[in-house]
Tab-separated table of C-alpha atoms in Angstrom:
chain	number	residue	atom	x	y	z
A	1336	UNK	CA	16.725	-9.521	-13.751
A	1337	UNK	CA	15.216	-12.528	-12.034
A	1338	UNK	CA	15.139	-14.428	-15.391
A	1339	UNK	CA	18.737	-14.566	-16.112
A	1340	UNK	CA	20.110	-14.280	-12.348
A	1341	UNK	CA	22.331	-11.673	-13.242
A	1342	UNK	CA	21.450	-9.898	-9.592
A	1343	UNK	CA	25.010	-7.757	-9.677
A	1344	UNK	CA	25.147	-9.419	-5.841
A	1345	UNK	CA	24.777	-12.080	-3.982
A	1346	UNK	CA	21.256	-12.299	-3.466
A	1347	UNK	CA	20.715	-14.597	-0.857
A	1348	UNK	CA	16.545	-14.077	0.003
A	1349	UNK	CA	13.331	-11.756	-0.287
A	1350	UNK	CA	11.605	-10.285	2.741
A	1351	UNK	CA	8.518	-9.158	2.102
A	1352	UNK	CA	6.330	-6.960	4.604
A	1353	UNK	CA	2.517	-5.997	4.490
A	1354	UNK	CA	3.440	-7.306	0.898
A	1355	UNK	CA	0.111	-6.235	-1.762
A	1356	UNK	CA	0.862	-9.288	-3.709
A	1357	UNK	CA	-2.209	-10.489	-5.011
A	1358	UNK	CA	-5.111	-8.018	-5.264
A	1359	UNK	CA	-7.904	-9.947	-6.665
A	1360	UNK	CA	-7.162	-12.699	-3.583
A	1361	UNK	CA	-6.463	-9.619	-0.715
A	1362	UNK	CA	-9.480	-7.198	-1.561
A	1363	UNK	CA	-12.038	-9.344	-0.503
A	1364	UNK	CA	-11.274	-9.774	2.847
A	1365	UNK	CA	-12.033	-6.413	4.466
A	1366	UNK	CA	-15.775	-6.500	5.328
A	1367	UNK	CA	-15.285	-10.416	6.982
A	1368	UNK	CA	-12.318	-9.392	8.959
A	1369	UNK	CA	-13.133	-6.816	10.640
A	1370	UNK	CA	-16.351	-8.188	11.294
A	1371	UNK	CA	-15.166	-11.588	12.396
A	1372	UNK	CA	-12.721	-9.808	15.209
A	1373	UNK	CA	-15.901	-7.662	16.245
A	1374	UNK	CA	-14.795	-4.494	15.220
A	1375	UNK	CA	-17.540	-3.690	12.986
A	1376	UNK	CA	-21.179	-4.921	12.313
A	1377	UNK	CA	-23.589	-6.575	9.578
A	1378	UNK	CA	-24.004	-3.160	7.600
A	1379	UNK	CA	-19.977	-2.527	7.282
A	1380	UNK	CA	-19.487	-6.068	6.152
A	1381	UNK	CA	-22.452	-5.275	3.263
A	1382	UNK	CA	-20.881	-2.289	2.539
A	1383	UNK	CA	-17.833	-3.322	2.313
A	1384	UNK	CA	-18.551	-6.405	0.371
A	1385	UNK	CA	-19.435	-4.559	-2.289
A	1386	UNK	CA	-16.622	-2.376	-3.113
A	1387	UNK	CA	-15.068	-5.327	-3.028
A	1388	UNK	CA	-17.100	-7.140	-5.803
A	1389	UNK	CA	-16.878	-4.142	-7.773
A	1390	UNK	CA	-12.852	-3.888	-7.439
A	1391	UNK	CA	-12.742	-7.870	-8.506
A	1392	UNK	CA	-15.020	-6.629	-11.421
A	1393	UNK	CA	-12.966	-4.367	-12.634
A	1394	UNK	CA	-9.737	-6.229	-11.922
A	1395	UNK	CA	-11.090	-8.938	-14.069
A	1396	UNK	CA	-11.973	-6.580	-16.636
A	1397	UNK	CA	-8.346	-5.093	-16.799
A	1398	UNK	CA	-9.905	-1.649	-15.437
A	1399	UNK	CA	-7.012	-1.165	-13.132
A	1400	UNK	CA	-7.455	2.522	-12.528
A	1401	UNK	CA	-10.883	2.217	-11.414
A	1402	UNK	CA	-10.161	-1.334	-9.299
A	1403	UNK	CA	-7.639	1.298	-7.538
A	1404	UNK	CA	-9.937	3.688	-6.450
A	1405	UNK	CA	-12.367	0.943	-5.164
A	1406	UNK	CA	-9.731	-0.983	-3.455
A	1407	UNK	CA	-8.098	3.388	-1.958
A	1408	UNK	CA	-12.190	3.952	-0.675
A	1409	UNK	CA	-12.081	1.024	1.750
A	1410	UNK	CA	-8.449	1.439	3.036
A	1411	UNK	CA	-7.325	5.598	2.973
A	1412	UNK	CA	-11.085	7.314	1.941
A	1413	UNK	CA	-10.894	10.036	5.080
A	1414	UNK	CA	-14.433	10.125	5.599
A	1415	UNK	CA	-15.034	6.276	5.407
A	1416	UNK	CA	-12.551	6.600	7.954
A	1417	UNK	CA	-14.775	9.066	10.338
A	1418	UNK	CA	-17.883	8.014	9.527
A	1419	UNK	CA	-18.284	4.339	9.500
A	1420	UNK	CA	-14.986	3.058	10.755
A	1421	UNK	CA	-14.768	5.649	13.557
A	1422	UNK	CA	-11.350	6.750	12.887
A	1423	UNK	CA	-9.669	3.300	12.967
A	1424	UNK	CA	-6.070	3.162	12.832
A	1425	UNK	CA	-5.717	1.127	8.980
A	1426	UNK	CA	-2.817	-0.142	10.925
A	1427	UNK	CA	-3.483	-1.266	14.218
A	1428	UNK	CA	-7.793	-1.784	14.311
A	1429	UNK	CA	-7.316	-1.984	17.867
A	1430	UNK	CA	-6.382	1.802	18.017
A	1431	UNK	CA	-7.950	4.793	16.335
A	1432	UNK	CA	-5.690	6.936	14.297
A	1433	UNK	CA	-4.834	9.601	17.022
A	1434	UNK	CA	-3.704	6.969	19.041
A	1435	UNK	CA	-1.670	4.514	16.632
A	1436	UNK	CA	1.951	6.185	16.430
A	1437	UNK	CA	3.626	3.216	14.362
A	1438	UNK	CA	1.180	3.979	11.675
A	1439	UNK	CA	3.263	7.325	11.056
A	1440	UNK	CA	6.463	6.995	8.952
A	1441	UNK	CA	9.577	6.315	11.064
A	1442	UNK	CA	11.806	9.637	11.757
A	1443	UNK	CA	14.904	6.901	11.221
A	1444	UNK	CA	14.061	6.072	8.198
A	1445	UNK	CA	13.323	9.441	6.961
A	1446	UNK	CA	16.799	10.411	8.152
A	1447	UNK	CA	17.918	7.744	6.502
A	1448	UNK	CA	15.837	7.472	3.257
A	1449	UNK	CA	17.071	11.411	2.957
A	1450	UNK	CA	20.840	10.856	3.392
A	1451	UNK	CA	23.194	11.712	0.434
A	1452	UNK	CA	25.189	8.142	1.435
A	1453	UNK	CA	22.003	6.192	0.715
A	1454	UNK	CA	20.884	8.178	-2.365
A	1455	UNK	CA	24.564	7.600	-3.974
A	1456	UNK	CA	24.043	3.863	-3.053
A	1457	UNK	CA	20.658	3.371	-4.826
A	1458	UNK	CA	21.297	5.721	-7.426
A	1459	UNK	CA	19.156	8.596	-6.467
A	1460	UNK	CA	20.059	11.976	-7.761
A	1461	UNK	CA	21.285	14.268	-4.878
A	1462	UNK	CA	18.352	16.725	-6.093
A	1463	UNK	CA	15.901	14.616	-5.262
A	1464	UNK	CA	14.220	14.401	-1.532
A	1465	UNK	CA	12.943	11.557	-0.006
A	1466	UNK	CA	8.443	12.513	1.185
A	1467	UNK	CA	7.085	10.698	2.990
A	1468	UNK	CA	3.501	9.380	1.810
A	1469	UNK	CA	3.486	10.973	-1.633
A	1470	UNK	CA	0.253	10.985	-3.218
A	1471	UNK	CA	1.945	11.942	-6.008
A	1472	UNK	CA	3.555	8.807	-6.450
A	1473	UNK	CA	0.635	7.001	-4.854
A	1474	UNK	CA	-1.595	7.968	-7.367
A	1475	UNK	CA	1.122	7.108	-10.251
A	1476	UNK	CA	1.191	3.450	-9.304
A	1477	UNK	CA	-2.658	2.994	-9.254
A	1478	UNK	CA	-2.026	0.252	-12.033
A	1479	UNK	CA	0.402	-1.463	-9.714
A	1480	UNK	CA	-2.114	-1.271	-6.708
A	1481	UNK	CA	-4.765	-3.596	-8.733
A	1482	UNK	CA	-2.000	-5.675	-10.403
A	1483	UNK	CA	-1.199	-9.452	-9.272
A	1484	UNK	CA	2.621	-9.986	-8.974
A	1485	UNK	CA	1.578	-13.628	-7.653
A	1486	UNK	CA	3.344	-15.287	-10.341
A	1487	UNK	CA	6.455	-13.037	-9.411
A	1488	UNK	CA	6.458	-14.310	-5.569
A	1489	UNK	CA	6.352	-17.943	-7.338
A	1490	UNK	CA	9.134	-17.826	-9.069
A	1491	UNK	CA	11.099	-16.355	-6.178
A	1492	UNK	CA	10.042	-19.804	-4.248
A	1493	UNK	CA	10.776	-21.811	-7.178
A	1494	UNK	CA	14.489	-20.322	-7.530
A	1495	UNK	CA	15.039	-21.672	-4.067
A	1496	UNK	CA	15.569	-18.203	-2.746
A	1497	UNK	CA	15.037	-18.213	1.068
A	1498	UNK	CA	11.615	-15.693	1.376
A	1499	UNK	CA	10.361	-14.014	4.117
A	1500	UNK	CA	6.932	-12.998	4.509
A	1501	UNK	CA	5.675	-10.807	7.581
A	1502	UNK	CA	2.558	-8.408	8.593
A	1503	UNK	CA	0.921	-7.097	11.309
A	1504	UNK	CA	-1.539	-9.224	12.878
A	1505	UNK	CA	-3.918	-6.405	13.101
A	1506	UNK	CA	-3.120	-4.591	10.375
A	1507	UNK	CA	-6.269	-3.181	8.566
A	1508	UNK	CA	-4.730	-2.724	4.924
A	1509	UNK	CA	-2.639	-5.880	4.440
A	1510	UNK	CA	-4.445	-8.283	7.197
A	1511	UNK	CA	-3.316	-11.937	8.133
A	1512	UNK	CA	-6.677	-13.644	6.148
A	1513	UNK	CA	-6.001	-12.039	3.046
A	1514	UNK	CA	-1.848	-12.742	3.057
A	1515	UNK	CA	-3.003	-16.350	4.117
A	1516	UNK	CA	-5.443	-16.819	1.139
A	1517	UNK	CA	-2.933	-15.951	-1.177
A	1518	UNK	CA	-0.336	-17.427	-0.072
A	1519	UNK	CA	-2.412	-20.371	-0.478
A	1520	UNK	CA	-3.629	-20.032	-3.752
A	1521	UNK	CA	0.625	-19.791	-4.881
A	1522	UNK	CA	1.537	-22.632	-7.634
A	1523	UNK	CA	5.244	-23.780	-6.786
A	1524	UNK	CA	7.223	-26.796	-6.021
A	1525	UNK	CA	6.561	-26.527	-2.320
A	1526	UNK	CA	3.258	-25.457	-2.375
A	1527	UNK	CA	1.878	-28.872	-0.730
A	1528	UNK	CA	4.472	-28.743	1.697
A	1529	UNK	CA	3.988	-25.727	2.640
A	1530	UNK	CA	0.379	-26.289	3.096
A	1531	UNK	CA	0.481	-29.603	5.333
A	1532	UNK	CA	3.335	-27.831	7.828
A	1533	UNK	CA	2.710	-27.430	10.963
A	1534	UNK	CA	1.573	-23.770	12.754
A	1535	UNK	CA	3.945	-22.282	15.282
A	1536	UNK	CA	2.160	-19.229	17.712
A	1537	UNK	CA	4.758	-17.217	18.699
């Protein structure tokens, strides 16, 4: 679709939030991060380093399946959660996961995601229902979740398409360091550019 430009619309940009672009870039950022904002300590870090090395491993080695369930253990494993994260919120590491009611899906969009109007628009069969975090379908992209669509984001920028991308500053699972790295690492025609600009705070 992208190749040939034949959108079938006027596609005027990409936004692109808590995007999992790059996996082999935003893995190994979990351990430093939370122990640079003081969250967690020394052992954490180790611990977490090496999941990490082992999901690069296996990303490296095209074991995609098994670079999943690496990369799933440091950002959804329930009793990682409990026992050495103490119940963190994976969206919000300044709240635990009682407390952190964004991290929950959105009643609008469920509403929305579930009404026959917007299934006729995409193209969704009126049989099928909208669920919320579906492990089912979770579990069938575990290729995707270790897969790089770097290259994919590049040619976006290169086709002069206006792109968007956003997170939440202290979001566990797609945090600012890891978004930043890759971002970085991006080969494009503005990529120097976009490196020497200036940094606004907002």
């Amino acid at each position: 679709m992208l190749s040939n430009g034949s959108y079938g619309f006027n596609l005027q940009g990409v936004a692109i939030g808590d995007g999992w672009v790059d996996p082999l870039r935003q893995t190994n950022f979990y351990g430093d991060y939370l122990y640079a904002a003081g969250v967690q300590g020394l052992h954490w870090r180790e611990t977490s380093n090496w999941f990490e090395t082992q999901a690069t491993l296996s990303i490296l080695n095209n074991n995609y399946e098994k670079a999943a369930g690496l990369i799933n253990h440091l950002i959804a494993d329930e009793q990682l959660m409990a026992n050495e994260l103490n119940n963190m919120s994976i969206y919000n590491f300044r709240l635990t996961e009682g407390e952190d009611q964004e991290g929950s899906i959105n009643p609008v969009w469920d509403q929305f995601f579930k009404n026959n109007e917007t299934k006729m628009a995409l193209g969704v069969p009126a049989g099928v229902t909208f669920t919320p975090d579906n492990q089912f379908m979770y579990d069938a992209f575990a290729r995707d979740l270790a897969s790089s669509y770097a290259n994919d984001l590049a040619y976006l920028l290169n086709s002069n398409l206006r792109v968007l991308i956003y997170n939440g500053q202290n979001d566990y699972i797609v945090n600012t360091v890891s978004v930043l790295d890759y971002l970085d690492s991006l080969t494009w025609s503005g990529a120097r550019s976009w490196k020497g600009s200036k940094q606004t705070l907002f």
